[in-house]
Amino acid sequence: MMRTSRGARFAATALAVGSIAVLAGCGTSSGSSSPTEAVDELGDYEDEVSIIAWAGYVEDGSNDPDYDWVSGFEEKTGCQVTSKTFNTSDEAVTLMKTGDYDVVSASGDASLRLVAAGDVQPVNVDLIPSYEGIYDFLKDQPWNTVDGEHYGVPHGYGANLLLYNTDVVTPAPTSWDVVFDDAADYSGKITAYDNPIYIADAAVYLMAHQPDLGIENPYALDETQFQAAVDLLKEQRQHVGEYWSDYLKEIQAFETGDSVAGTTWQVIQNVLAGEGATTDVVLPDEGATGWSDTWMISSTTKHPNCSYAWLDWIASPEVNGVATSYFGEAPSNDAACDYREDCEAYHAGDADYASQIWYWTTPIAECLDGRTDVECMDYSAWTEAWSEIKG
């Protein structure tokens, strides 16, 4: 996926990843080695930190003078920030392999790859005071924690919702069936997210409608389960008018009526509502996929103290509130909503709502649902199948 600030997210092909390895060894707080255990203590700031992140995550006022959370960090710590934006998770993984960067904002389709490759280090959350305020339902999750080791601090999160034209799609849908089993009712005007990870959306639907498949996790699909999801998407293909990756194009398609139902993000509906479009969104009964991003530290960082300081700063209530609002997602810190006025629209802190979201996680051969008697389809298989689905 790709993104820009104020909620834009675009799609991209991800690399394959193998099973997560349990790394052994001892780390230090100097950053001179590649620690495989979280550090026990921190020292003096090193005066600089290099960050790679999605656009809109590290703002210093140069893009918009009203949004600057970098300057305050530099003034407080003396750590001068240099930052680089990336456009895809693949690019983030590649950049982290160079060892030239200290901190990365990793999405769930990248984080496990970084852990498996040893490119990021376990994080001692006791050294990050702001971590205490993070919502419990974002902690200790498969995309940020491996074998009990924390690998970062959650940033923001959101659900992939069902967007529909309220004049055309009636009655108001409560199920994803409008874009799957009933897609023929709106043939040619269905839209879907253009990314292999969208296969998980089909799997979520099948979990509810074909329970005999035994799907327990939409990112842990054995060959039979995977083929069922692929077949569903191939059936859907004949009714899809457009696959979208550019959120501006989805907005335009719903404004013109070229699309009347499909997957979306809350920020897109906010834009459409602001422009008077006859659209609405719903989190369907089956649940949905979504994202939760994690700030992670390079295993070869030479600036561990400034890196830890950044993780604490970006997770603090005011900064987390402003940063996630600017991007267009729910914050991760419980107190962040004191600094923004739109948390209700994003269902921030609603654990019941969040429990219905299957957050993007890189599919790997080692089944993420705990099965050991079968091999699951890894992301390379997902990528190949997506090409076949789209034709």
Short mmCIF file of C-alpha atoms in Angstrom, two decimals:
data_model
loop_
_atom_site.label_atom_id
_atom_site.label_comp_id
_atom_site.label_asym_id
_atom_site.label_seq_id
_atom_site.Cartn_x
_atom_site.Cartn_y
_atom_site.Cartn_z
CA MET A 1 0.00 0.00 0.00
CA MET A 2 0.96 3.61 -0.46
CA ARG A 3 -0.15 6.69 1.35
CA THR A 4 -0.06 10.45 1.45
CA SER A 5 -1.03 12.81 4.27
CA ARG A 6 -4.63 13.46 5.31
CA GLY A 7 -5.66 9.89 4.92
CA ALA A 8 -4.57 8.94 1.40
CA ARG A 9 -3.56 5.29 1.12
CA PHE A 10 -2.44 3.65 -2.07
CA ALA A 11 -1.74 0.01 -3.00
CA ALA A 12 1.48 -1.81 -3.81
CA THR A 13 2.80 -5.33 -4.11
CA ALA A 14 4.50 -6.74 -1.03
CA LEU A 15 7.43 -9.13 -0.92
CA ALA A 16 7.16 -12.68 0.30
CA VAL A 17 8.13 -13.44 3.87
CA GLY A 18 9.10 -16.70 5.51
CA SER A 19 8.22 -17.97 8.92
CA ILE A 20 9.12 -15.76 11.88
CA ALA A 21 12.37 -16.87 13.45
CA VAL A 22 13.07 -16.63 17.14
CA LEU A 23 16.22 -14.56 17.38
CA ALA A 24 18.67 -15.18 20.20
CA GLY A 25 21.43 -13.13 21.71
CA CYS A 26 22.07 -10.13 23.88
CA GLY A 27 21.69 -6.44 23.09
CA THR A 28 23.20 -3.29 24.50
CA SER A 29 22.02 0.29 24.84
CA SER A 30 24.90 1.57 22.76
CA GLY A 31 23.38 0.57 19.43
CA SER A 32 26.77 -0.70 18.27
CA SER A 33 25.52 -4.27 17.85
CA SER A 34 22.32 -5.81 16.52
CA PRO A 35 20.31 -6.39 19.73
CA THR A 36 17.87 -9.27 19.78
CA GLU A 37 16.67 -8.51 23.29
CA ALA A 38 15.19 -5.24 24.47
CA VAL A 39 17.66 -2.87 26.14
CA ASP A 40 17.53 -2.49 29.93
CA GLU A 41 18.36 1.21 30.17
CA LEU A 42 18.95 4.30 28.11
CA GLY A 43 21.67 6.91 28.15
CA ASP A 44 22.26 10.42 26.87
CA TYR A 45 20.70 11.60 23.63
CA GLU A 46 22.96 11.29 20.60
CA ASP A 47 21.81 14.62 19.06
CA GLU A 48 20.16 13.12 15.96
CA VAL A 49 17.70 10.54 14.71
CA SER A 50 16.85 9.42 11.18
CA ILE A 51 13.24 8.43 10.52
CA ILE A 52 11.50 6.88 7.53
CA ALA A 53 7.74 7.04 7.54
CA TRP A 54 4.51 7.29 5.62
CA ALA A 55 3.88 10.79 4.32
CA GLY A 56 2.11 12.85 6.96
CA TYR A 57 3.62 11.01 9.92
CA VAL A 58 6.68 13.26 10.49
CA GLU A 59 5.57 16.85 9.97
CA ASP A 60 7.84 19.83 10.68
CA GLY A 61 5.60 22.63 9.40
CA SER A 62 7.13 22.74 5.93
CA ASN A 63 4.05 21.18 4.33
CA ASP A 64 1.54 23.02 6.51
CA PRO A 65 2.63 25.54 9.15
CA ASP A 66 -0.28 24.48 11.35
CA TYR A 67 1.12 20.96 11.66
CA ASP A 68 4.53 20.65 13.25
CA TRP A 69 5.33 18.08 15.91
CA VAL A 70 8.98 17.68 14.95
CA SER A 71 10.19 21.07 16.20
CA GLY A 72 8.85 20.45 19.69
CA PHE A 73 10.63 17.11 19.81
CA GLU A 74 13.92 18.69 18.72
CA GLU A 75 13.59 21.45 21.31
CA LYS A 76 12.80 19.00 24.10
CA THR A 77 15.48 16.41 23.36
CA GLY A 78 18.11 18.12 21.22
CA CYS A 79 17.75 15.20 18.78
CA GLN A 80 17.74 16.69 15.29
CA VAL A 81 15.33 14.85 13.02
CA THR A 82 16.04 13.92 9.44
CA SER A 83 13.18 12.15 7.71
CA LYS A 84 12.38 10.42 4.47
CA THR A 85 8.96 9.36 3.27
CA PHE A 86 8.30 6.07 1.55
CA ASN A 87 5.36 5.18 -0.65
CA THR A 88 5.05 1.44 -0.11
CA SER A 89 5.71 -1.13 2.56
CA ASP A 90 8.15 -2.78 0.16
CA GLU A 91 10.13 0.44 -0.01
CA ALA A 92 10.17 0.73 3.77
CA VAL A 93 11.52 -2.80 4.13
CA THR A 94 14.21 -2.17 1.53
CA LEU A 95 15.30 1.09 3.16
CA MET A 96 15.53 -0.50 6.60
CA LYS A 97 17.81 -3.20 5.25
CA THR A 98 20.42 -0.54 4.43
CA GLY A 99 20.96 0.19 8.11
CA ASP A 100 20.92 3.91 7.34
CA TYR A 101 17.79 4.71 9.34
CA ASP A 102 16.94 4.57 13.03
CA VAL A 103 13.15 4.47 13.13
CA VAL A 104 10.37 3.33 10.79
CA SER A 105 6.58 3.53 10.84
CA ALA A 106 5.67 0.01 9.73
CA SER A 107 2.28 -1.25 8.68
CA GLY A 108 1.17 -4.77 9.43
CA ASP A 109 2.12 -5.96 5.95
CA ALA A 110 5.74 -4.96 6.65
CA SER A 111 6.34 -5.38 10.37
CA LEU A 112 6.68 -9.16 10.42
CA ARG A 113 9.09 -9.04 7.51
CA LEU A 114 11.26 -6.59 9.43
CA VAL A 115 11.19 -8.80 12.52
CA ALA A 116 11.92 -12.00 10.58
CA ALA A 117 14.90 -10.39 8.83
CA GLY A 118 16.32 -9.05 12.09
CA ASP A 119 16.11 -5.49 10.80
CA VAL A 120 14.28 -4.16 13.88
CA GLN A 121 14.92 -4.75 17.55
CA PRO A 122 12.67 -5.67 20.46
CA VAL A 123 11.56 -2.61 22.38
CA ASN A 124 11.48 -2.23 26.15
CA VAL A 125 8.14 -0.49 26.62
CA ASP A 126 9.00 0.23 30.27
CA LEU A 127 11.40 2.84 28.88
CA ILE A 128 8.56 4.52 26.96
CA PRO A 129 6.23 6.29 29.44
CA SER A 130 3.61 7.07 26.78
CA TYR A 131 3.11 3.37 26.11
CA GLU A 132 0.97 3.08 29.23
CA GLY A 133 -1.70 5.25 27.58
CA ILE A 134 -1.96 3.10 24.44
CA TYR A 135 -5.27 1.31 24.00
CA ASP A 136 -5.02 -2.23 25.33
CA PHE A 137 -6.57 -3.70 22.18
CA LEU A 138 -3.59 -2.45 20.15
CA LYS A 139 -0.98 -3.97 22.43
CA ASP A 140 0.47 -7.49 22.22
CA GLN A 141 -0.83 -8.06 18.71
CA PRO A 142 0.69 -10.37 16.05
CA TRP A 143 1.90 -7.47 13.93
CA ASN A 144 3.78 -5.74 16.79
CA THR A 145 4.65 -8.52 19.23
CA VAL A 146 6.41 -11.84 18.54
CA ASP A 147 6.83 -14.58 21.16
CA GLY A 148 6.06 -12.09 23.91
CA GLU A 149 8.63 -9.55 22.69
CA HIS A 150 7.35 -6.07 21.85
CA TYR A 151 8.73 -4.72 18.59
CA GLY A 152 7.36 -1.22 18.68
CA VAL A 153 4.68 1.26 19.70
CA PRO A 154 1.26 1.50 18.00
CA HIS A 155 0.56 4.76 16.17
CA GLY A 156 -2.91 4.92 14.58
CA TYR A 157 -5.51 2.52 13.27
CA GLY A 158 -8.63 2.26 11.15
CA ALA A 159 -11.12 -0.08 9.46
CA ASN A 160 -11.71 -0.78 5.80
CA LEU A 161 -15.41 0.08 5.64
CA LEU A 162 -18.24 -0.49 3.18
CA LEU A 163 -19.05 2.73 1.30
CA TYR A 164 -22.34 2.96 -0.57
CA ASN A 165 -24.55 5.41 -2.46
CA THR A 166 -27.61 5.96 -0.27
CA ASP A 167 -29.83 6.78 -3.27
CA VAL A 168 -28.95 3.64 -5.20
CA VAL A 169 -28.12 0.95 -2.66
CA THR A 170 -31.32 0.37 -0.74
CA PRO A 171 -32.13 -0.67 1.84
CA ALA A 172 -28.96 0.41 3.63
CA PRO A 173 -26.57 -2.59 3.59
CA THR A 174 -25.44 -4.33 6.74
CA SER A 175 -23.37 -7.03 5.02
CA TRP A 176 -20.53 -7.32 2.56
CA ASP A 177 -22.89 -9.38 0.40
CA VAL A 178 -23.60 -6.22 -1.59
CA VAL A 179 -20.11 -6.49 -3.12
CA PHE A 180 -19.88 -10.29 -3.15
CA ASP A 181 -22.89 -12.60 -3.50
CA ASP A 182 -25.23 -9.76 -4.52
CA ALA A 183 -22.72 -7.82 -6.60
CA ALA A 184 -24.69 -8.55 -9.78
CA ASP A 185 -27.38 -6.14 -8.53
CA TYR A 186 -24.90 -3.30 -9.10
CA SER A 187 -22.76 -4.87 -11.79
CA GLY A 188 -20.16 -2.53 -13.23
CA LYS A 189 -20.44 -0.16 -10.30
CA ILE A 190 -18.73 -2.20 -7.61
CA THR A 191 -15.28 -1.01 -6.53
CA ALA A 192 -12.58 -2.87 -4.61
CA TYR A 193 -9.20 -2.06 -3.08
CA ASP A 194 -6.40 -2.76 -5.52
CA ASN A 195 -3.99 -4.82 -3.44
CA PRO A 196 -3.31 -8.53 -2.81
CA ILE A 197 -4.18 -7.93 0.85
CA TYR A 198 -7.79 -7.50 -0.34
CA ILE A 199 -7.95 -11.29 -0.51
CA ALA A 200 -8.32 -11.09 3.27
CA ASP A 201 -11.57 -9.11 2.78
CA ALA A 202 -12.99 -12.07 0.88
CA ALA A 203 -11.77 -14.38 3.64
CA VAL A 204 -13.56 -12.29 6.29
CA TYR A 205 -16.78 -12.67 4.29
CA LEU A 206 -16.28 -16.43 3.92
CA MET A 207 -15.66 -16.83 7.66
CA ALA A 208 -19.28 -15.82 8.21
CA HIS A 209 -20.96 -17.30 5.15
CA GLN A 210 -19.02 -20.54 4.64
CA PRO A 211 -18.08 -21.62 8.17
CA ASP A 212 -17.35 -25.16 6.96
CA LEU A 213 -14.11 -23.79 5.48
CA GLY A 214 -12.86 -23.37 9.03
CA ILE A 215 -11.23 -19.97 8.51
CA GLU A 216 -10.15 -18.59 11.87
CA ASN A 217 -7.88 -15.80 10.66
CA PRO A 218 -8.20 -14.14 7.22
CA TYR A 219 -4.41 -13.89 6.96
CA ALA A 220 -3.89 -17.58 7.75
CA LEU A 221 -5.34 -19.45 4.79
CA ASP A 222 -4.42 -22.97 3.81
CA GLU A 223 -4.65 -23.97 0.16
CA THR A 224 -8.35 -24.87 0.27
CA GLN A 225 -9.36 -21.75 2.18
CA PHE A 226 -7.20 -19.57 -0.01
CA GLN A 227 -8.68 -20.99 -3.21
CA ALA A 228 -12.19 -20.31 -1.91
CA ALA A 229 -11.31 -16.66 -1.32
CA VAL A 230 -9.67 -16.38 -4.73
CA ASP A 231 -12.71 -17.97 -6.42
CA LEU A 232 -15.01 -15.49 -4.68
CA LEU A 233 -12.92 -12.58 -5.93
CA LYS A 234 -12.82 -14.00 -9.46
CA GLU A 235 -16.62 -14.13 -9.38
CA GLN A 236 -16.71 -10.56 -8.09
CA ARG A 237 -14.34 -9.44 -10.85
CA GLN A 238 -17.05 -9.42 -13.54
CA HIS A 239 -19.01 -6.86 -11.52
CA VAL A 240 -16.13 -4.55 -10.58
CA GLY A 241 -16.10 -1.33 -12.53
CA GLU A 242 -12.83 -0.12 -11.06
CA TYR A 243 -10.18 -1.25 -8.62
CA TRP A 244 -8.96 1.74 -6.68
CA SER A 245 -5.67 2.58 -5.04
CA ASP A 246 -5.83 6.38 -5.29
CA TYR A 247 -8.39 7.62 -2.75
CA LEU A 248 -9.05 10.74 -4.82
CA LYS A 249 -10.21 8.55 -7.69
CA GLU A 250 -12.59 6.67 -5.42
CA ILE A 251 -14.05 9.97 -4.25
CA GLN A 252 -14.55 11.04 -7.86
CA ALA A 253 -16.13 7.70 -8.81
CA PHE A 254 -18.73 8.00 -6.05
CA GLU A 255 -19.42 11.62 -6.89
CA THR A 256 -20.09 10.79 -10.55
CA GLY A 257 -22.03 7.61 -9.78
CA ASP A 258 -19.53 5.36 -11.56
CA SER A 259 -19.19 3.48 -8.26
CA VAL A 260 -22.04 2.82 -5.86
CA ALA A 261 -20.59 0.28 -3.40
CA GLY A 262 -17.17 -0.87 -2.28
CA THR A 263 -14.45 -0.84 0.33
CA THR A 264 -13.24 2.50 1.70
CA TRP A 265 -11.78 4.42 4.65
CA GLN A 266 -13.59 6.74 7.04
CA VAL A 267 -11.59 9.73 5.85
CA ILE A 268 -12.93 9.21 2.30
CA GLN A 269 -16.52 9.31 3.55
CA ASN A 270 -15.65 12.45 5.52
CA VAL A 271 -14.54 14.14 2.29
CA LEU A 272 -17.61 12.95 0.40
CA ALA A 273 -19.95 14.11 3.17
CA GLY A 274 -18.26 17.49 3.21
CA GLU A 275 -18.96 17.83 -0.50
CA GLY A 276 -22.60 16.87 -0.13
CA ALA A 277 -22.39 13.42 -1.70
CA THR A 278 -25.21 10.95 -1.09
CA THR A 279 -22.98 8.34 0.52
CA ASP A 280 -22.57 6.64 3.86
CA VAL A 281 -20.36 3.98 5.41
CA VAL A 282 -20.97 0.96 7.60
CA LEU A 283 -18.88 -1.64 9.38
CA PRO A 284 -20.70 -4.75 8.12
CA ASP A 285 -21.93 -7.54 10.35
CA GLU A 286 -19.11 -9.83 9.21
CA GLY A 287 -16.47 -7.39 10.45
CA ALA A 288 -13.72 -5.91 8.28
CA THR A 289 -10.02 -5.73 7.62
CA GLY A 290 -8.06 -2.67 8.72
CA TRP A 291 -4.66 -1.28 9.64
CA SER A 292 -2.63 -0.54 12.75
CA ASP A 293 0.80 1.01 12.23
CA THR A 294 3.78 0.51 14.53
CA TRP A 295 6.84 2.68 15.22
CA MET A 296 9.88 0.36 15.23
CA ILE A 297 13.62 0.82 15.89
CA SER A 298 16.40 -0.47 13.65
CA SER A 299 18.46 -3.31 15.06
CA THR A 300 21.61 -1.44 13.97
CA THR A 301 20.67 2.05 15.14
CA LYS A 302 23.53 4.24 16.33
CA HIS A 303 21.02 6.52 18.04
CA PRO A 304 18.96 4.31 20.38
CA ASN A 305 18.31 7.02 22.94
CA CYS A 306 16.93 9.49 20.42
CA SER A 307 15.00 6.63 18.82
CA TYR A 308 13.33 5.71 22.09
CA ALA A 309 12.64 9.38 22.71
CA TRP A 310 10.83 9.63 19.35
CA LEU A 311 8.66 6.59 20.11
CA ASP A 312 7.69 8.15 23.42
CA TRP A 313 7.04 11.57 21.84
CA ILE A 314 4.91 10.38 18.91
CA ALA A 315 2.80 8.23 21.26
CA SER A 316 2.20 11.04 23.75
CA PRO A 317 -1.42 12.30 23.91
CA GLU A 318 -1.15 15.68 22.20
CA VAL A 319 1.29 14.62 19.49
CA ASN A 320 -0.54 11.37 18.78
CA GLY A 321 -3.81 13.26 18.59
CA VAL A 322 -2.53 15.87 16.15
CA ALA A 323 -0.56 13.42 13.99
CA THR A 324 -3.35 10.89 13.55
CA SER A 325 -5.89 13.64 12.94
CA TYR A 326 -3.69 15.10 10.21
CA PHE A 327 -3.42 11.71 8.57
CA GLY A 328 -7.05 10.68 8.99
CA GLU A 329 -7.21 7.72 11.39
CA ALA A 330 -8.03 6.89 14.99
CA PRO A 331 -5.27 7.62 17.53
CA SER A 332 -3.62 4.93 19.61
CA ASN A 333 -3.36 6.91 22.86
CA ASP A 334 -6.45 7.01 25.05
CA ALA A 335 -5.90 10.68 25.94
CA ALA A 336 -5.21 11.82 22.36
CA CYS A 337 -8.87 12.66 21.79
CA ASP A 338 -8.48 15.58 24.20
CA TYR A 339 -6.58 17.23 21.35
CA ARG A 340 -8.91 16.49 18.42
CA GLU A 341 -12.61 16.87 17.74
CA ASP A 342 -13.29 14.00 15.34
CA CYS A 343 -12.58 10.92 17.44
CA GLU A 344 -16.21 9.86 17.44
CA ALA A 345 -16.24 9.57 13.66
CA TYR A 346 -13.26 7.22 13.84
CA HIS A 347 -14.67 5.20 16.79
CA ALA A 348 -11.48 5.92 18.70
CA GLY A 349 -11.09 3.80 21.81
CA ASP A 350 -14.22 1.74 21.11
CA ALA A 351 -12.92 -1.72 21.96
CA ASP A 352 -16.06 -3.47 20.72
CA TYR A 353 -15.76 -1.72 17.37
CA ALA A 354 -12.04 -2.44 17.18
CA SER A 355 -12.64 -6.12 17.95
CA GLN A 356 -14.45 -6.41 14.62
CA ILE A 357 -11.35 -5.34 12.70
CA TRP A 358 -8.84 -7.84 11.33
CA TYR A 359 -5.72 -5.68 11.11
CA TRP A 360 -3.44 -6.14 8.12
CA THR A 361 -0.81 -8.77 8.87
CA THR A 362 1.66 -10.28 6.43
CA PRO A 363 0.53 -13.80 5.49
CA ILE A 364 3.34 -16.29 6.07
CA ALA A 365 3.78 -20.02 5.55
CA GLU A 366 3.65 -20.62 9.30
CA CYS A 367 -0.08 -20.31 9.90
CA LEU A 368 -0.83 -17.28 12.06
CA ASP A 369 -3.85 -19.01 13.59
CA GLY A 370 -1.60 -21.51 15.35
CA ARG A 371 -2.14 -24.53 13.12
CA THR A 372 0.95 -26.70 12.70
CA ASP A 373 -0.48 -29.57 10.67
CA VAL A 374 -0.83 -27.53 7.50
CA GLU A 375 1.11 -24.85 5.61
CA CYS A 376 -0.55 -21.53 4.87
CA MET A 377 -0.23 -19.53 1.68
CA ASP A 378 2.42 -16.83 2.01
CA TYR A 379 2.32 -13.37 0.48
CA SER A 380 4.05 -14.44 -2.71
CA ALA A 381 1.05 -16.71 -3.39
CA TRP A 382 -1.30 -13.84 -2.59
CA THR A 383 0.52 -11.58 -5.04
CA GLU A 384 0.40 -14.19 -7.80
CA ALA A 385 -3.29 -14.86 -7.21
CA TRP A 386 -4.13 -11.15 -7.27
CA SER A 387 -2.71 -10.86 -10.76
CA GLU A 388 -4.89 -13.77 -11.84
CA ILE A 389 -7.97 -12.26 -10.22
CA LYS A 390 -7.61 -8.96 -12.01
CA GLY A 391 -6.68 -10.66 -15.28
#
